[in-house]
Coordinates of C-alpha atoms and ligand atoms in Angstrom, one line a residue:
M133 CA 22.1 -26.6 25.9
A134 CA 19.6 -23.8 25.2
K135 CA 20.9 -20.2 25.5
F136 CA 19.0 -17.3 27.0
T137 CA 19.2 -13.8 25.5
E138 CA 18.5 -10.4 27.0
P139 CA 14.7 -9.8 27.4
G140 CA 13.2 -8.3 24.2
L141 CA 11.2 -5.1 24.2
T142 CA 8.2 -4.0 22.3
F143 CA 6.3 -0.7 21.8
D144 CA 4.6 -0.7 25.2
D145 CA 8.0 -1.4 26.9
V146 CA 9.7 1.8 25.8
L147 CA 9.4 5.6 25.5
L148 CA 11.6 8.1 23.7
V149 CA 13.6 10.3 26.0
P150 CA 12.6 14.0 25.3
A151 CA 15.6 16.0 24.0
Y152 CA 16.5 19.6 23.2
S153 CA 14.5 20.8 20.2
D154 CA 14.8 23.8 18.0
L155 CA 12.1 23.0 15.5
Q156 CA 8.3 23.1 15.3
P157 CA 6.4 19.8 14.5
G158 CA 5.5 21.3 11.1
E159 CA 9.2 21.6 10.2
A160 CA 9.8 17.9 10.6
D161 CA 10.6 16.1 7.3
T162 CA 9.0 12.7 7.2
T163 CA 10.6 11.7 3.9
T164 CA 12.1 8.3 4.0
R165 CA 13.1 5.3 1.9
L166 CA 10.9 2.2 1.4
S167 CA 13.7 0.4 -0.4
R168 CA 16.9 1.3 -2.2
G169 CA 15.0 2.7 -5.2
I170 CA 11.8 4.1 -3.8
T171 CA 11.4 7.3 -1.7
L172 CA 8.2 8.0 0.3
R173 CA 7.2 11.3 1.7
I174 CA 5.5 9.6 4.7
P175 CA 6.8 6.3 6.2
L176 CA 3.5 4.4 6.0
V177 CA 3.0 1.1 4.1
S178 CA -0.4 -0.7 3.9
A179 CA -0.1 -4.4 4.7
A180 CA -0.4 -7.1 2.0
M181 CA -3.6 -8.5 3.5
D182 CA -6.9 -9.4 1.9
T183 CA -8.8 -7.2 4.3
V184 CA -6.3 -4.2 3.9
T185 CA -4.8 -3.7 0.5
E186 CA -6.3 -4.0 -3.0
A187 CA -6.2 -1.3 -5.7
R188 CA -8.4 1.3 -3.9
M189 CA -6.2 1.2 -0.7
A190 CA -3.0 1.3 -2.8
V191 CA -4.2 4.3 -4.7
A192 CA -5.2 6.1 -1.4
M193 CA -1.8 5.3 0.3
A194 CA 0.2 6.4 -2.7
R195 CA -1.7 9.7 -2.9
Q196 CA -0.9 10.4 0.7
G197 CA 2.8 9.9 0.1
G198 CA 3.0 6.3 1.3
I199 CA 2.6 3.0 -0.6
G200 CA 0.2 0.0 -0.6
I201 CA 1.3 -3.6 -1.1
L202 CA -1.3 -5.7 -2.9
H203 CA -2.1 -8.9 -1.2
R204 CA -1.7 -12.3 -3.0
N205 CA -4.8 -14.0 -1.9
L206 CA -5.9 -13.7 -5.5
S207 CA -5.2 -15.5 -8.7
V208 CA -2.1 -14.3 -10.6
E209 CA -4.4 -12.5 -13.2
D210 CA -6.5 -10.8 -10.5
Q211 CA -3.5 -9.6 -8.6
A212 CA -1.8 -8.3 -11.7
G213 CA -5.2 -6.7 -12.7
Q214 CA -5.2 -4.8 -9.3
A215 CA -1.7 -3.5 -10.1
D216 CA -2.9 -2.4 -13.5
L217 CA -5.8 -0.5 -11.9
V218 CA -3.4 1.4 -9.6
K219 CA -0.9 2.2 -12.4
R220 CA -3.8 3.6 -14.6
S221 CA -5.5 5.5 -11.8
E222 CA -3.7 8.8 -12.0
A223 CA -0.9 9.7 -14.3
G224 CA 0.9 12.6 -15.8
M225 CA 0.3 10.7 -19.0
V226 CA -1.4 7.4 -19.5
T227 CA 1.1 5.6 -21.9
N228 CA -1.1 2.7 -22.7
P229 CA -4.7 4.0 -22.4
I230 CA -7.8 1.8 -22.2
T231 CA -9.5 2.0 -25.6
C232 CA -12.6 0.7 -27.3
S233 CA -13.5 -0.2 -30.8
P234 CA -16.2 1.7 -32.8
D235 CA -18.1 -1.6 -32.9
D236 CA -18.2 -2.1 -29.1
T237 CA -21.6 -1.3 -27.5
L238 CA -22.2 1.4 -25.0
A239 CA -22.7 -1.3 -22.4
D240 CA -19.1 -2.4 -23.0
V241 CA -17.8 1.1 -22.6
E242 CA -19.8 1.6 -19.3
R243 CA -18.2 -1.6 -18.0
L244 CA -14.7 -0.3 -18.8
C245 CA -15.4 3.0 -17.2
A246 CA -16.7 1.4 -14.0
T247 CA -13.8 -1.0 -13.8
Y248 CA -11.1 1.7 -14.3
R249 CA -13.1 4.5 -12.7
I250 CA -12.7 6.7 -15.8
S251 CA -15.1 9.0 -17.5
G252 CA -14.5 8.2 -21.1
V253 CA -12.4 6.2 -23.6
P254 CA -10.6 6.9 -26.9
V255 CA -11.9 4.9 -29.8
T256 CA -9.4 3.3 -32.1
D257 CA -9.6 1.2 -35.3
V258 CA -7.9 -2.2 -35.8
N259 CA -4.6 -0.4 -36.6
G260 CA -4.7 1.6 -33.4
V261 CA -5.6 4.8 -35.2
L262 CA -7.7 7.3 -33.2
V263 CA -11.1 7.6 -34.8
G264 CA -13.0 9.3 -31.9
I265 CA -13.7 9.5 -28.2
V266 CA -16.6 8.4 -26.2
T267 CA -17.2 10.1 -22.8
N268 CA -19.9 10.4 -20.1
R269 CA -21.2 13.4 -22.0
D270 CA -21.8 11.4 -25.1
M271 CA -23.6 8.6 -23.2
R272 CA -25.5 10.5 -20.6
F273 CA -28.9 10.7 -22.4
E274 CA -28.6 7.3 -24.2
T275 CA -31.3 4.8 -23.2
D276 CA -30.3 2.1 -25.7
H277 CA -27.1 0.6 -24.3
S278 CA -26.8 -1.9 -27.2
R279 CA -26.0 0.9 -29.6
P280 CA -22.5 0.8 -31.2
V281 CA -19.9 3.3 -30.1
R282 CA -19.6 4.6 -33.6
E283 CA -23.1 6.1 -33.6
V284 CA -22.6 8.0 -30.3
M285 CA -18.9 8.9 -30.1
T286 CA -17.4 12.3 -30.8
A287 CA -15.6 11.5 -34.0
M288 CA -12.4 13.0 -35.5
P289 CA -11.3 15.6 -35.9
L290 CA -10.5 15.9 -32.2
V291 CA -8.0 18.2 -30.3
T292 CA -4.9 16.0 -30.0
A293 CA -1.2 16.6 -29.3
P294 CA 1.9 14.9 -30.5
V295 CA 3.7 12.3 -28.3
G296 CA 6.2 14.1 -26.0
V297 CA 4.1 17.2 -25.6
S298 CA 5.2 19.2 -22.5
R299 CA 3.0 19.2 -19.4
D300 CA 2.5 23.0 -19.7
D301 CA 1.5 22.8 -23.4
A302 CA -0.9 19.9 -22.7
F303 CA -2.6 21.9 -19.9
A304 CA -2.8 25.0 -22.2
L305 CA -4.6 22.9 -24.8
L306 CA -7.0 21.4 -22.3
R307 CA -7.8 24.8 -21.0
K308 CA -8.1 26.6 -24.3
N309 CA -10.4 24.0 -25.8
K310 CA -12.3 23.4 -22.5
I311 CA -11.8 19.6 -22.9
E312 CA -11.1 17.0 -20.3
K313 CA -9.0 14.5 -22.3
L314 CA -6.1 15.1 -24.7
P315 CA -5.2 12.1 -26.9
L316 CA -1.5 11.9 -27.9
V317 CA -1.0 10.6 -31.5
D318 CA 1.9 10.0 -33.9
A319 CA 2.2 11.3 -37.4
A320 CA 0.1 8.4 -38.7
G321 CA -2.7 9.2 -36.2
R322 CA -2.1 6.2 -34.0
L323 CA -2.9 6.6 -30.4
H324 CA 0.0 6.5 -28.0
G325 CA -1.2 8.2 -24.8
L326 CA -3.7 10.3 -23.1
I327 CA -3.5 13.2 -20.7
T328 CA -6.6 14.1 -18.6
V329 CA -7.5 17.2 -16.7
K330 CA -8.2 15.0 -13.7
D331 CA -4.5 14.2 -13.4
F332 CA -3.7 17.9 -13.1
T333 CA -6.2 18.5 -10.4
K334 CA -5.1 15.4 -8.6
S335 CA -1.5 16.6 -8.6
E336 CA -2.6 19.8 -6.8
Q337 CA -4.8 17.8 -4.4
Y338 CA -2.1 15.3 -3.5
P339 CA 1.2 17.1 -3.6
L340 CA 3.0 14.4 -1.6
A341 CA 1.9 11.5 -3.8
T342 CA 4.4 8.7 -4.5
K343 CA 4.9 8.6 -8.3
D344 CA 7.1 6.8 -10.7
A345 CA 9.2 8.5 -13.5
D346 CA 6.1 8.6 -15.7
G347 CA 3.9 10.3 -13.1
R348 CA 2.0 7.2 -12.3
L349 CA 1.2 6.2 -8.7
V350 CA 3.7 3.7 -7.2
V351 CA 2.5 0.3 -6.0
G352 CA 3.9 -2.9 -4.6
A353 CA 2.7 -6.4 -4.5
A354 CA 3.4 -9.5 -2.4
I355 CA 4.4 -12.9 -3.7
G356 CA 5.5 -16.2 -1.9
V357 CA 8.3 -18.5 -2.7
G358 CA 6.8 -21.8 -4.0
G359 CA 4.4 -22.8 -6.7
D360 CA 3.3 -20.0 -9.0
A361 CA 5.6 -17.4 -7.3
E362 CA 7.8 -16.8 -10.3
Q363 CA 5.0 -16.6 -12.7
R364 CA 3.2 -14.2 -10.3
A365 CA 6.3 -12.0 -10.1
A366 CA 6.5 -11.9 -13.9
A367 CA 2.8 -11.0 -14.3
L368 CA 3.1 -8.2 -11.7
I369 CA 6.2 -6.7 -13.2
E370 CA 4.5 -6.8 -16.6
A371 CA 1.5 -5.0 -15.1
G372 CA 3.9 -2.3 -13.9
V373 CA 4.5 -2.8 -10.1
D374 CA 7.4 -0.9 -8.8
V375 CA 8.3 -3.2 -6.0
I376 CA 7.8 -6.9 -5.2
I377 CA 7.8 -8.1 -1.6
V378 CA 8.7 -11.8 -1.2
D379 CA 6.6 -12.3 1.9
V380 CA 6.9 -15.4 4.0
A381 CA 6.3 -16.1 7.7
H382 CA 9.8 -17.3 8.3
G383 CA 12.1 -15.2 6.0
H384 CA 15.4 -16.5 7.4
S385 CA 15.3 -19.4 5.0
K386 CA 17.0 -20.5 1.9
G387 CA 13.9 -20.4 -0.2
L388 CA 13.4 -16.7 0.4
A389 CA 17.0 -15.8 -0.3
D390 CA 16.9 -17.8 -3.6
M391 CA 13.7 -16.2 -4.7
I392 CA 15.1 -12.7 -4.1
A393 CA 18.2 -13.4 -6.0
K394 CA 16.2 -14.9 -8.9
I395 CA 13.8 -11.9 -9.3
K396 CA 16.7 -9.5 -8.9
A397 CA 18.6 -11.3 -11.7
N398 CA 15.6 -11.1 -14.1
S399 CA 14.1 -7.7 -13.5
R400 CA 14.8 -4.1 -12.6
V401 CA 12.1 -3.7 -9.9
D402 CA 13.0 -3.4 -6.3
V403 CA 12.7 -6.6 -4.3
I404 CA 12.0 -6.7 -0.6
G405 CA 12.3 -9.7 1.6
G406 CA 10.7 -10.7 4.9
N407 CA 9.8 -11.4 7.5
I408 CA 12.8 -11.8 9.9
A409 CA 13.3 -10.7 13.5
T410 CA 17.1 -11.0 14.0
R411 CA 20.3 -9.5 12.9
A412 CA 21.4 -12.7 11.2
G413 CA 18.1 -13.0 9.3
A414 CA 18.5 -9.4 8.1
Q415 CA 22.1 -10.1 7.0
M416 CA 21.0 -13.1 5.0
L417 CA 18.5 -11.0 3.1
I418 CA 21.0 -8.3 2.5
D419 CA 23.5 -10.8 1.1
A420 CA 20.8 -12.2 -1.2
G421 CA 20.4 -8.7 -2.7
A422 CA 17.2 -7.5 -0.9
D423 CA 16.4 -3.8 -1.5
A424 CA 14.8 -3.6 1.9
V425 CA 14.2 -5.9 4.8
K426 CA 10.8 -6.5 6.4
V427 CA 10.8 -7.2 10.2
G428 CA 8.2 -8.9 12.3
V429 CA 7.7 -12.4 13.6
G430 CA 4.5 -12.5 15.5
P431 CA 3.8 -8.9 16.5
G432 CA 0.6 -8.5 14.3
S433 CA -2.7 -7.8 16.1
I434 CA -4.3 -10.8 14.4
C435 CA -1.3 -13.1 14.6
T436 CA -1.0 -16.2 16.8
T437 CA 2.4 -17.4 15.7
R438 CA 4.0 -16.7 19.1
V439 CA 1.4 -18.7 21.0
V440 CA 1.0 -21.5 18.4
A441 CA 4.7 -21.9 17.6
G442 CA 6.2 -20.3 20.7
V443 CA 8.6 -18.3 18.5
G444 CA 9.1 -14.6 17.8
A445 CA 10.9 -11.5 19.0
P446 CA 9.3 -8.4 20.6
Q447 CA 9.1 -5.9 17.8
V448 CA 11.2 -2.9 19.0
T449 CA 14.1 -5.2 19.7
A450 CA 13.6 -7.1 16.4
I451 CA 13.6 -3.8 14.5
H452 CA 16.7 -2.6 16.3
E453 CA 18.6 -5.9 15.7
A454 CA 17.7 -5.9 12.0
S455 CA 18.8 -2.2 11.7
L456 CA 22.3 -3.2 13.1
A457 CA 22.8 -5.2 9.9
C458 CA 20.8 -3.0 7.5
G459 CA 22.1 0.4 8.5
P460 CA 25.7 -0.2 7.5
A461 CA 24.6 -1.9 4.3
G462 CA 22.3 1.1 3.3
V463 CA 19.3 -1.2 3.2
P464 CA 16.0 0.2 4.6
V465 CA 14.1 -1.5 7.3
I466 CA 10.3 -2.0 7.3
G467 CA 8.8 -2.5 10.8
D468 CA 5.9 -4.8 10.1
G469 CA 3.0 -5.2 12.5
G470 CA 2.1 -4.5 16.1
L471 CA 1.5 -0.8 15.8
Q472 CA -1.6 0.5 17.5
Y473 CA -0.9 4.3 18.0
S474 CA 1.0 7.0 16.2
G475 CA 3.5 6.9 19.0
D476 CA 4.4 3.3 18.0
I477 CA 5.5 4.7 14.6
V478 CA 7.8 7.1 16.4
K479 CA 9.2 4.3 18.5
A480 CA 9.7 2.0 15.5
I481 CA 11.6 4.6 13.6
A482 CA 13.7 5.5 16.7
A483 CA 14.6 1.8 17.0
G484 CA 15.9 1.8 13.4
A485 CA 12.9 1.4 11.0
D486 CA 12.7 3.5 7.9
T487 CA 9.0 2.8 7.3
V488 CA 6.2 0.9 9.1
M489 CA 3.7 -1.6 7.7
L490 CA 0.2 -1.3 9.0
G491 CA -2.7 -3.8 9.1
S492 CA -5.2 -3.1 11.9
L493 CA -4.7 0.7 11.8
L494 CA -5.8 0.7 8.1
A495 CA -8.2 -2.2 7.9
G496 CA -11.0 0.0 9.2
C497 CA -10.6 2.6 6.5
E498 CA -13.1 3.3 3.8
E499 CA -10.7 2.2 1.1
S500 CA -10.0 -1.3 2.6
P501 CA -11.7 -4.2 0.9
G502 CA -15.0 -5.4 2.4
E503 CA -18.3 -3.9 3.5
L504 CA -19.2 -1.9 6.6
I505 CA -20.6 -4.0 9.4
F506 CA -23.2 -2.4 11.8
I507 CA -23.3 -3.7 15.4
N508 CA -25.4 -1.9 18.0
G509 CA -25.3 1.3 15.9
K510 CA -21.5 1.2 15.6
Q511 CA -19.6 0.7 12.4
F512 CA -16.9 -2.0 11.9
K513 CA -15.0 -3.6 9.1
S514 CA -13.7 -7.2 9.1
Y515 CA -10.0 -7.8 9.6
R516 CA -8.3 -11.2 9.6
G517 CA -4.8 -12.7 9.5
M518 CA -3.5 -14.1 6.3
G519 CA -2.7 -17.3 8.2
S520 CA -6.3 -17.5 9.5
L521 CA -8.6 -20.3 8.4
G522 CA -10.9 -17.8 6.6
A523 CA -8.1 -16.2 4.6
V524 CA -6.7 -19.6 3.6
R525 CA -10.2 -20.9 2.5
N526 CA -10.6 -17.8 0.4
R527 CA -7.2 -18.2 -1.2
E528 CA -8.3 -21.5 -2.6
R529 CA -11.4 -20.0 -4.0
G530 CA -9.4 -17.1 -5.5
G531 CA -7.4 -19.5 -7.5
A532 CA -4.2 -19.4 -5.5
S533 CA -3.1 -22.8 -4.1
F534 CA -3.8 -23.8 -0.5
S535 CA -0.3 -25.3 -0.2
K536 CA 1.8 -22.4 -1.4
D537 CA 1.1 -20.1 1.4
R538 CA 3.1 -17.8 3.6
Y539 CA 2.2 -20.0 6.6
A540 CA 4.0 -23.2 6.3
Q541 CA 2.0 -26.3 7.2
A542 CA -0.7 -25.8 4.7
D543 CA 0.7 -28.6 2.6
V544 CA 0.1 -31.3 5.2
G545 CA -3.3 -32.2 3.8
G546 CA -5.7 -29.3 3.0
E547 CA -8.1 -27.3 5.0
D548 CA -9.0 -29.7 7.8
K549 CA -5.3 -30.3 8.6
Y550 CA -4.3 -26.6 8.4
I551 CA -2.6 -25.1 11.4
P552 CA -3.7 -21.5 11.6
E553 CA -1.4 -18.8 12.8
G554 CA -3.9 -16.0 12.7
I555 CA -7.4 -15.1 13.8
E556 CA -10.4 -13.4 12.2
G557 CA -12.2 -10.4 13.7
Q558 CA -13.3 -6.8 13.1
V559 CA -12.0 -3.3 13.7
P560 CA -13.9 0.0 14.2
Y561 CA -14.6 1.9 11.0
R562 CA -12.1 4.8 10.9
G563 CA -13.1 6.8 7.8
P564 CA -10.9 7.6 4.8
V565 CA -7.2 6.9 4.7
S566 CA -6.5 10.6 4.3
A567 CA -7.9 11.3 7.8
V568 CA -6.1 8.3 9.4
A569 CA -2.8 9.1 7.8
H570 CA -3.2 12.8 8.9
Q571 CA -3.4 11.7 12.5
L572 CA -0.6 9.1 12.2
V573 CA 1.8 11.5 10.5
G574 CA 0.8 14.3 12.8
G575 CA 1.7 12.1 15.8
L576 CA 5.1 11.3 14.2
R577 CA 5.8 15.0 13.7
Q578 CA 5.0 15.6 17.4
G579 CA 7.4 12.8 18.3
M580 CA 10.2 14.3 16.1
W581 CA 9.6 17.7 17.8
Y582 CA 9.9 16.2 21.3
S583 CA 13.1 14.4 20.3
G584 CA 14.6 17.4 18.5
C585 CA 14.9 15.5 15.1
R586 CA 14.2 17.2 11.8
T587 CA 14.6 14.0 9.7
I588 CA 14.2 10.3 9.9
A589 CA 18.0 9.9 9.6
E590 CA 18.4 12.1 12.6
M591 CA 16.0 9.9 14.5
H592 CA 18.1 6.9 13.7
D593 CA 21.2 8.6 15.0
R594 CA 20.0 10.5 18.0
C595 CA 16.9 9.0 19.6
E596 CA 17.3 7.4 23.0
L597 CA 14.7 4.7 24.0
M598 CA 14.0 4.2 27.7
P599 CA 12.6 0.9 28.9
I600 CA 9.6 1.5 31.2
T601 CA 7.8 -0.6 33.8
A602 CA 4.1 -1.7 33.9
A603 CA 3.5 1.4 36.2
G604 CA 5.1 3.6 33.6
L605 CA 2.8 2.2 30.9
K606 CA -0.2 2.7 33.1
E607 CA 0.8 6.3 33.6
S608 CA 1.3 6.8 29.8
H609 CA -2.4 6.0 29.0
P610 CA -5.2 8.2 30.2
H611 CA -5.9 7.1 33.8
D612 CA -8.1 7.7 36.8
I613 CA -10.8 9.2 34.6
Q614 CA -13.8 7.8 32.7
M615 CA -13.3 8.8 29.0
T616 CA -16.5 10.5 27.7
V617 CA -15.4 11.8 24.4
E618 CA -13.4 9.8 21.9
A619 CA -10.3 11.4 20.5
P620 CA -9.6 10.7 16.7
N621 CA -6.1 9.3 17.6
Y622 CA -6.7 7.4 20.8
H623 CA -8.7 4.2 21.5
R624 CA -8.5 1.8 24.5
R625 CA -6.9 -1.5 23.7
Ligands
LIG798 P1 -1.0 -5.3 12.6 O1 -0.7 -4.0 11.9 O2 -0.6 -5.4 14.0 O3 -2.5 -5.7 12.4 O4 -0.2 -6.4 11.8 C1 -0.2 -6.6 10.4 C2 0.9 -7.6 10.0 O5 0.6 -8.8 10.6 C3 1.0 -7.9 8.6 O6 1.6 -6.9 7.8 C4 1.7 -9.2 8.6 O7 3.1 -9.1 8.6 C5 1.2 -9.9 9.8 N1 0.2 -10.9 9.6 C6 -0.8 -11.0 8.6 N2 -1.5 -12.1 8.8 C7 -0.9 -12.7 9.9 C8 -1.4 -14.0 10.4 O8 -2.4 -14.6 10.1 N3 -0.6 -14.5 11.4 N4 0.1 -11.9 10.4

């Protein structure tokens, strides 16, 4: 006989009860853990979706102090290539710099510069010995792009530094010689690294940036469980990703637990599992060795799982249930999907999440993949579920297999038999990630102030959530007025 549980609650069903506070919003510390090994200064994670996170979004998220998770609607090579782009984007020292040969053409170098968004490249011979550098400055007035690099580059002797040079000494050399790039070479003149002035200015510009031990931005990537998943994980780890998310629609399953255990056994990166929506699901992933647990079955704005399959759990209850298993085990919880306002971040954390994963709130950003769409003078960007027909079609084109998807029944016979669990649409253009994150984190700080919590840990311990009625929700939103001016952090649903 079927059992009935207590009703589940989601964001619109609850409010935090205000509590005594002796802090200002600016004093709230939003530092949190994404996973056992990765600390973030802001609790925001961009979703592994093909209309949300590729390299550009991942770079922007890491610079703000969060992290981006590269989607897997790409061939293995392309996804690993995206990871490589992030890891090379900004670094204390580039350990394996992009180089060219003296025989390459200027057109080759321009292509490299455009791909990696860099302004110049060291030139090495077949033995890896530094023979020169070619930068924008060398190429600016060249009209013949078929010329070989050797004719145009600034040849040795160049200002260089030994491998292991300190950050301060490197900066002093850049400043004294008024140069932008400092190649690091060994006693035999072989190139081992590169320090650029851009990396120093970026550090000042993005003081909260999430970086690895080598000063490179941190990035994650999603994989599935079947097919090429292991090969994909290996390629991503080789490209330098810091965390792998094994991402399936129904994470409370043997396949997911086995995959987590397998990657954990063969690598040192953090491995996150999801999605689940119950305490038992979370416990299974903890037992499999997951470094964080991702929660959410059906809350996503583009998700139709709950209506197609009739299954799911309202997100605030799901997060709380998962945290009852994760908290004692010291395993962080990611609340994935369903967030529409900064207040939802506050509620997710109060319910037990350490971070939140955002799709629709970030899909409209400048840094998300896809072009701007203009409709009646307003700007939009497309946003679609990874289980939507469009995303699955695209996956096939991108080289990933139709049947190895997060959404299960893709293997029943191809596209015409596919049972979608997501829809395709568009969201308003919201500007750069920096502006959106500023509003979201600002709202979180306000919430921490109202609840008297200085840290995320205090929120977990002290916050009280009060279920509200439909009348309470109506009262919560602006009411009895016609809105004439849009606020940067409020939109009507
Ligand atoms: P939202 O932020 O509410 O837009 O939700 C984003 C989340 O929705 C993703 O991180 C993912 O867990 C989920 N998703 C992605 N595609 C689909 C689908 O097609 N059903 N769901």
